[in-house]
PDB file of C-alpha atoms and ligand atoms in Angstrom:
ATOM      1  CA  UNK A   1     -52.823  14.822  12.770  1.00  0.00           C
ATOM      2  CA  UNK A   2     -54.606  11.682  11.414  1.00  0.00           C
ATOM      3  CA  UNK A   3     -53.168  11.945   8.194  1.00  0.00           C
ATOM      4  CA  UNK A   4     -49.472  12.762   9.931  1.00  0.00           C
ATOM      5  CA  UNK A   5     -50.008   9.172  11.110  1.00  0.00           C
ATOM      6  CA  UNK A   6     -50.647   7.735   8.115  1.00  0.00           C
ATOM      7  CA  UNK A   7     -47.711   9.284   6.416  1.00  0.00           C
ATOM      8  CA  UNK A   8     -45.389   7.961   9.408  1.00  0.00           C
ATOM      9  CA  UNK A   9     -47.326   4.100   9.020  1.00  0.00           C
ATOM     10  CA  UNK A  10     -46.781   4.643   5.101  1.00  0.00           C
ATOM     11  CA  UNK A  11     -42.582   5.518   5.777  1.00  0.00           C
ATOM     12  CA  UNK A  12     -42.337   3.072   7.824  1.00  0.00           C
ATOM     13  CA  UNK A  13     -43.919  -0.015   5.399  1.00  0.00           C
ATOM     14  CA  UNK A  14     -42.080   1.328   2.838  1.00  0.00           C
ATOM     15  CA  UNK A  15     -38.589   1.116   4.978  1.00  0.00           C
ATOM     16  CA  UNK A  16     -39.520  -2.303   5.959  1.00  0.00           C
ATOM     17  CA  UNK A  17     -40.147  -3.318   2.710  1.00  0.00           C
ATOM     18  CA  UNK A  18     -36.671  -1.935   1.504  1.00  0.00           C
ATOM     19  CA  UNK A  19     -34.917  -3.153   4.213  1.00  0.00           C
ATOM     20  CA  UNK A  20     -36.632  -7.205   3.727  1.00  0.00           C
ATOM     21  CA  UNK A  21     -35.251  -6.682   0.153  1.00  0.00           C
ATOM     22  CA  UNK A  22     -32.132  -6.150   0.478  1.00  0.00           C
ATOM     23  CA  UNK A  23     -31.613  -8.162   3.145  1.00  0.00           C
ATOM     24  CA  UNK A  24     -33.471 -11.384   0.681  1.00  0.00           C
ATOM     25  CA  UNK A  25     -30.663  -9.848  -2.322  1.00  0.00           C
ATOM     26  CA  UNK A  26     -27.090  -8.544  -0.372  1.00  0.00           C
ATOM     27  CA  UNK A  27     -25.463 -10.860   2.146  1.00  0.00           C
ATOM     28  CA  UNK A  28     -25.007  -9.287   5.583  1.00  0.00           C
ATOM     29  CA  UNK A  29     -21.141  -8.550   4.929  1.00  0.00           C
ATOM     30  CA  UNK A  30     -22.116  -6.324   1.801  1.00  0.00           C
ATOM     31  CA  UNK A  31     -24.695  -4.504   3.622  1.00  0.00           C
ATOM     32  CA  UNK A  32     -22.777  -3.753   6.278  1.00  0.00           C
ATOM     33  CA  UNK A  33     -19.476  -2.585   4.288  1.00  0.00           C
ATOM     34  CA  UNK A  34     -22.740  -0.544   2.374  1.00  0.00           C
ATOM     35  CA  UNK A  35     -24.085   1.289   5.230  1.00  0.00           C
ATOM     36  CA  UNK A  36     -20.643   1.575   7.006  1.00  0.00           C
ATOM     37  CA  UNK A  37     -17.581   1.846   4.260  1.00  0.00           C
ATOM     38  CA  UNK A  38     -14.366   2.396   5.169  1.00  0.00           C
ATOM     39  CA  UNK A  39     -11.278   4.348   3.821  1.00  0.00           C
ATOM     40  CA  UNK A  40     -13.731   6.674   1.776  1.00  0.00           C
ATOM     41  CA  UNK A  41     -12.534   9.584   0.648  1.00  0.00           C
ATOM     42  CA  UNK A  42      -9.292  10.387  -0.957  1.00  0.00           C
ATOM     43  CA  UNK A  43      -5.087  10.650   0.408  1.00  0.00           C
ATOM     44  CA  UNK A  44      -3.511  13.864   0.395  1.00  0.00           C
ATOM     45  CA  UNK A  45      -1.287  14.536  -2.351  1.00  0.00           C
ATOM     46  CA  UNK A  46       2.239  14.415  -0.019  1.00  0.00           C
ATOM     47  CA  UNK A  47       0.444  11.050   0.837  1.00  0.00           C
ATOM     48  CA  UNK A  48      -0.801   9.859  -2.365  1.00  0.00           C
ATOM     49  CA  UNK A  49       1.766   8.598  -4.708  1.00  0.00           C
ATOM     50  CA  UNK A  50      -0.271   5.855  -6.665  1.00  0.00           C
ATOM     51  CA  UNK A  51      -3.659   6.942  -8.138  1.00  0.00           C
ATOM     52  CA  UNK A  52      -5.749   4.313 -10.427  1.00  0.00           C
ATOM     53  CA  UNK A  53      -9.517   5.416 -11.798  1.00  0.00           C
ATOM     54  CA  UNK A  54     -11.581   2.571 -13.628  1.00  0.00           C
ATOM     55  CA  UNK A  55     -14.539   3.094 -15.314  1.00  0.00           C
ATOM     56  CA  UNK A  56     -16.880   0.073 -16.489  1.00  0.00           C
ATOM     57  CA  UNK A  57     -17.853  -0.833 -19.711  1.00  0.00           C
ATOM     58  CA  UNK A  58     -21.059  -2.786 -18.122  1.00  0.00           C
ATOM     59  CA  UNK A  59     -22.776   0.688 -16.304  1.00  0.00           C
ATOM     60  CA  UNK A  60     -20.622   3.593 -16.925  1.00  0.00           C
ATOM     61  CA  UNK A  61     -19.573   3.327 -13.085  1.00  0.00           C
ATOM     62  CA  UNK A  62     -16.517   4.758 -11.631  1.00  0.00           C
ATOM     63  CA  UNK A  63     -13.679   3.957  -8.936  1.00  0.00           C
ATOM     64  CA  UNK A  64     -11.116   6.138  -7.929  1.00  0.00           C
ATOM     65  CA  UNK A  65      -8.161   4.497  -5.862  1.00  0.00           C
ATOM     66  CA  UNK A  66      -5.448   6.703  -4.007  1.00  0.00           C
ATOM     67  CA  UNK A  67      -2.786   4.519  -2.061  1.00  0.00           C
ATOM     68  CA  UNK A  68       0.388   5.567  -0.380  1.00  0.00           C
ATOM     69  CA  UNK A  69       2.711   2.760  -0.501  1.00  0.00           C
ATOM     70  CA  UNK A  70       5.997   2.609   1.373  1.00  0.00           C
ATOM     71  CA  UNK A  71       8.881   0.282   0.272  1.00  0.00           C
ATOM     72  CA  UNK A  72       6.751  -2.896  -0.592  1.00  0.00           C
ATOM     73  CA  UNK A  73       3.918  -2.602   1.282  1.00  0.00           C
ATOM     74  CA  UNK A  74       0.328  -0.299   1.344  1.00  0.00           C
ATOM     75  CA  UNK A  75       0.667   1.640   3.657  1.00  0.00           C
ATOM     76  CA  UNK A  76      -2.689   3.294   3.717  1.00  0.00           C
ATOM     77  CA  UNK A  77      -5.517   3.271   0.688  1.00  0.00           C
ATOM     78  CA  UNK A  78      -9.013   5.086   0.122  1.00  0.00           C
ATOM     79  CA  UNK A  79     -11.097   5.573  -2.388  1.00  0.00           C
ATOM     80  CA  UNK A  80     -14.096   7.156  -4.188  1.00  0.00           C
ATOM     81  CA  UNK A  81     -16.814   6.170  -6.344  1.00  0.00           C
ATOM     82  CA  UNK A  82     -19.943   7.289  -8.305  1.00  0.00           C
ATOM     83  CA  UNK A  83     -21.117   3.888  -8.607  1.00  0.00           C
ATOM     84  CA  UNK A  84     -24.197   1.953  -6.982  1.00  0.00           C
ATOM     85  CA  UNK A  85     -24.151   0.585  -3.470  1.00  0.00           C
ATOM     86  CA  UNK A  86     -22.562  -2.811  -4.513  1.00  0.00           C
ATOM     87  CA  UNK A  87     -19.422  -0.950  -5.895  1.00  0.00           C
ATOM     88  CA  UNK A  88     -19.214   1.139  -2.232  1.00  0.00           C
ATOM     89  CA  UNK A  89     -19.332  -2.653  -0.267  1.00  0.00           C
ATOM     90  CA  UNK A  90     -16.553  -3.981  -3.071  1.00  0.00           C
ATOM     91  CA  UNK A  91     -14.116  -0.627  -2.906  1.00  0.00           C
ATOM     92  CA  UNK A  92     -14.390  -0.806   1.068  1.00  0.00           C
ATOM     93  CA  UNK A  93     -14.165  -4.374   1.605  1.00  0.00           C
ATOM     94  CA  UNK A  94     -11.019  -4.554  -1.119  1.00  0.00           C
ATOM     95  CA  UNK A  95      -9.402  -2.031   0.892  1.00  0.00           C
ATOM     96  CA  UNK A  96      -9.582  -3.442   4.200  1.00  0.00           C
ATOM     97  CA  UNK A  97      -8.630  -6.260   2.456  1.00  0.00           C
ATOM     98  CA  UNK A  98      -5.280  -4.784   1.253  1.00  0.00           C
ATOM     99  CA  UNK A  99      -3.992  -2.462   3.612  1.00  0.00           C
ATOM    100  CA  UNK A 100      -0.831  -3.493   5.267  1.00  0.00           C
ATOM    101  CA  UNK A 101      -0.582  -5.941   2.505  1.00  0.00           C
ATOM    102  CA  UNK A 102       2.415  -6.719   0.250  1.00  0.00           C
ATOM    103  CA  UNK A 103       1.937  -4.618  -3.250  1.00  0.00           C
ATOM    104  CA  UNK A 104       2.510  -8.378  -5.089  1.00  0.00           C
ATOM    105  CA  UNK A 105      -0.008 -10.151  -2.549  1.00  0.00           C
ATOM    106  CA  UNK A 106      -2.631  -7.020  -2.917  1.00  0.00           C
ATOM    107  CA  UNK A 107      -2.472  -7.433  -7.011  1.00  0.00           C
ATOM    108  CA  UNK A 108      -3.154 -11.482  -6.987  1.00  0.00           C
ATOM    109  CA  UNK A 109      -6.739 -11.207  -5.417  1.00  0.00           C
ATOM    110  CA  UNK A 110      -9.180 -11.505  -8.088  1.00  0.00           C
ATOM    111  CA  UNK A 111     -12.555 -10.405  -8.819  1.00  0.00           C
ATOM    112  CA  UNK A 112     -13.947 -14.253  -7.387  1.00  0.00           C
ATOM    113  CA  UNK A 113     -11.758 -13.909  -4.323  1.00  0.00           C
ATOM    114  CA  UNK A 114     -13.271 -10.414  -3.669  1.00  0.00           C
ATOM    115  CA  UNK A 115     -16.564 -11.394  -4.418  1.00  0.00           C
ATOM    116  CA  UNK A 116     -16.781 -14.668  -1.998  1.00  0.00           C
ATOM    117  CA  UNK A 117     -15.131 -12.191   0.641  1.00  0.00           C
ATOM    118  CA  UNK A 118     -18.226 -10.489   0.312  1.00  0.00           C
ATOM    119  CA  UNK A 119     -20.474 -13.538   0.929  1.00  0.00           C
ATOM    120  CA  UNK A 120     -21.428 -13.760  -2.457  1.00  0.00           C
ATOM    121  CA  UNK A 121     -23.265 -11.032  -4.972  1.00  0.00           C
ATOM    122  CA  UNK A 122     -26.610 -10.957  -7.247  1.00  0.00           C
ATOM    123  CA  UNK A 123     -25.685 -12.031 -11.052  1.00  0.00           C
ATOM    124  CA  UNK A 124     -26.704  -8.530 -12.003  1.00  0.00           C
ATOM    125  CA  UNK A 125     -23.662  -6.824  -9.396  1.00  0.00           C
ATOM    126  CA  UNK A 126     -20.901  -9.588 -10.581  1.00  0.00           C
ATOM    127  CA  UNK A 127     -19.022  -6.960 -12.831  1.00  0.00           C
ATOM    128  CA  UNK A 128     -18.769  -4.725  -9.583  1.00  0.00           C
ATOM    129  CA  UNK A 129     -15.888  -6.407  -8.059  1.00  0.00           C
ATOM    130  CA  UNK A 130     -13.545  -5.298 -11.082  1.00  0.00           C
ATOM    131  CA  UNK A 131     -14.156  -1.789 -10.883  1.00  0.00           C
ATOM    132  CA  UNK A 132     -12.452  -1.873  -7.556  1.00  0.00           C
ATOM    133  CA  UNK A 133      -9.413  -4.250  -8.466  1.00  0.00           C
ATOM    134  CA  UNK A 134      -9.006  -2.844 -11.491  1.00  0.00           C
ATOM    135  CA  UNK A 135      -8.580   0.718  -9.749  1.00  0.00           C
ATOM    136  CA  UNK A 136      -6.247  -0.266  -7.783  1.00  0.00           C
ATOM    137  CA  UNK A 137      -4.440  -2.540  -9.993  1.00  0.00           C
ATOM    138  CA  UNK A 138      -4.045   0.880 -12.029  1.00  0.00           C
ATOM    139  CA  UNK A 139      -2.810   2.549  -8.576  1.00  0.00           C
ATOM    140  CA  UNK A 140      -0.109  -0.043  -8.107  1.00  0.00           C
ATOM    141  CA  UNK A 141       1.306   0.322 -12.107  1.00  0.00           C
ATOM    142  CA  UNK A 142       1.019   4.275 -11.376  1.00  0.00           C
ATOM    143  CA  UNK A 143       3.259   4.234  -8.652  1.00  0.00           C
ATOM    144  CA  UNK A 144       5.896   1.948 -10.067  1.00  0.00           C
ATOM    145  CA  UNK A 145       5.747   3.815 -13.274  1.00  0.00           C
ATOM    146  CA  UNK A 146       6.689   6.495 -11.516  1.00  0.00           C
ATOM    147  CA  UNK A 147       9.252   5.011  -9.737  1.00  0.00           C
ATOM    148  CA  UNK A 148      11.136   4.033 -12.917  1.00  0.00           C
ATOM    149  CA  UNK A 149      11.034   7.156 -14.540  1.00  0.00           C
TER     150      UNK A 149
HETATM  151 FE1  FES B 201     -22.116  -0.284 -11.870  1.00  0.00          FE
HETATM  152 FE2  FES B 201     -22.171  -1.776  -9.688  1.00  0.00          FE
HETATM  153  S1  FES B 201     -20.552  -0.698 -10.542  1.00  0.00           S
HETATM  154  S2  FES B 201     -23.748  -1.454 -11.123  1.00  0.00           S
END
């Protein structure tokens, strides 16, 4: 029993000792898009028709965008992603960010705009941000190829 205890006072220091670090190295707008993402996941192909997949050259990381756009406008947006925790904050925040939006309005917001949404990111997590836009940049271009063909 004592040493159940001790295990439990041992979880809990170490949770507390997580949780102080990344709250002293994410802002509270990237944790929170962390521990609560939305539009994760992926359309359904009669939805989908614009898919985008980035992969950096900094980690190796993936993002996987699937939008459904109607006349000039995203309709609705979600994505996937084998990446770290940052990448999950940047994919969810970009989407909220663009949904409803004009296609031309969704493509001008750059990595900096994304990032300062976020309240700011560690130097180390800067190249995160472009995973995401990128994705979806790839999206957009696979729709309107598609449209032209
Ligand atoms: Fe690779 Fe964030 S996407 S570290």
């Amino acid at each position: 029993m004592g040493n159940d205890n001790e295990f439990d006072d041992f979880v809990k220091k170490l949770q507390a000792e997580i949780d102080k670090k990344e709250q002293e190295d994410y802002s509270d707008i990237v944790r929170e898009e962390y521990h609560n993402p939305s539009n994760v996941g992926k359309l359904s192909e009669d939805l989908c028709n614009g898919f985008g997949r980035y992969t950096s050259e900094v980690c190796g990381d993936s993002v996987l965008m699937y939008i459904h756009i109607e006349e000039d406008h995203i309709e609705n947006i979600k994505f996937r992603t084998d990446g770290c925790g940052v990448t999950t904050a940047v994919a969810s925040k970009l989407s909220k960010m663009v949904k409803g939006k004009k296609i031309k309005d969704a493509m001008s917001i750059t990595p900096e705009e994304l990032t300062d949404a976020l309240g700011g990111l560690p130097d180390e997590h800067l190249h995160c941000p472009k995973l995401a836009i990128t994705a979806l940049d790839k999206a957009i271009k696979n729709f309107q190829e598609s449209k032209s063909e």
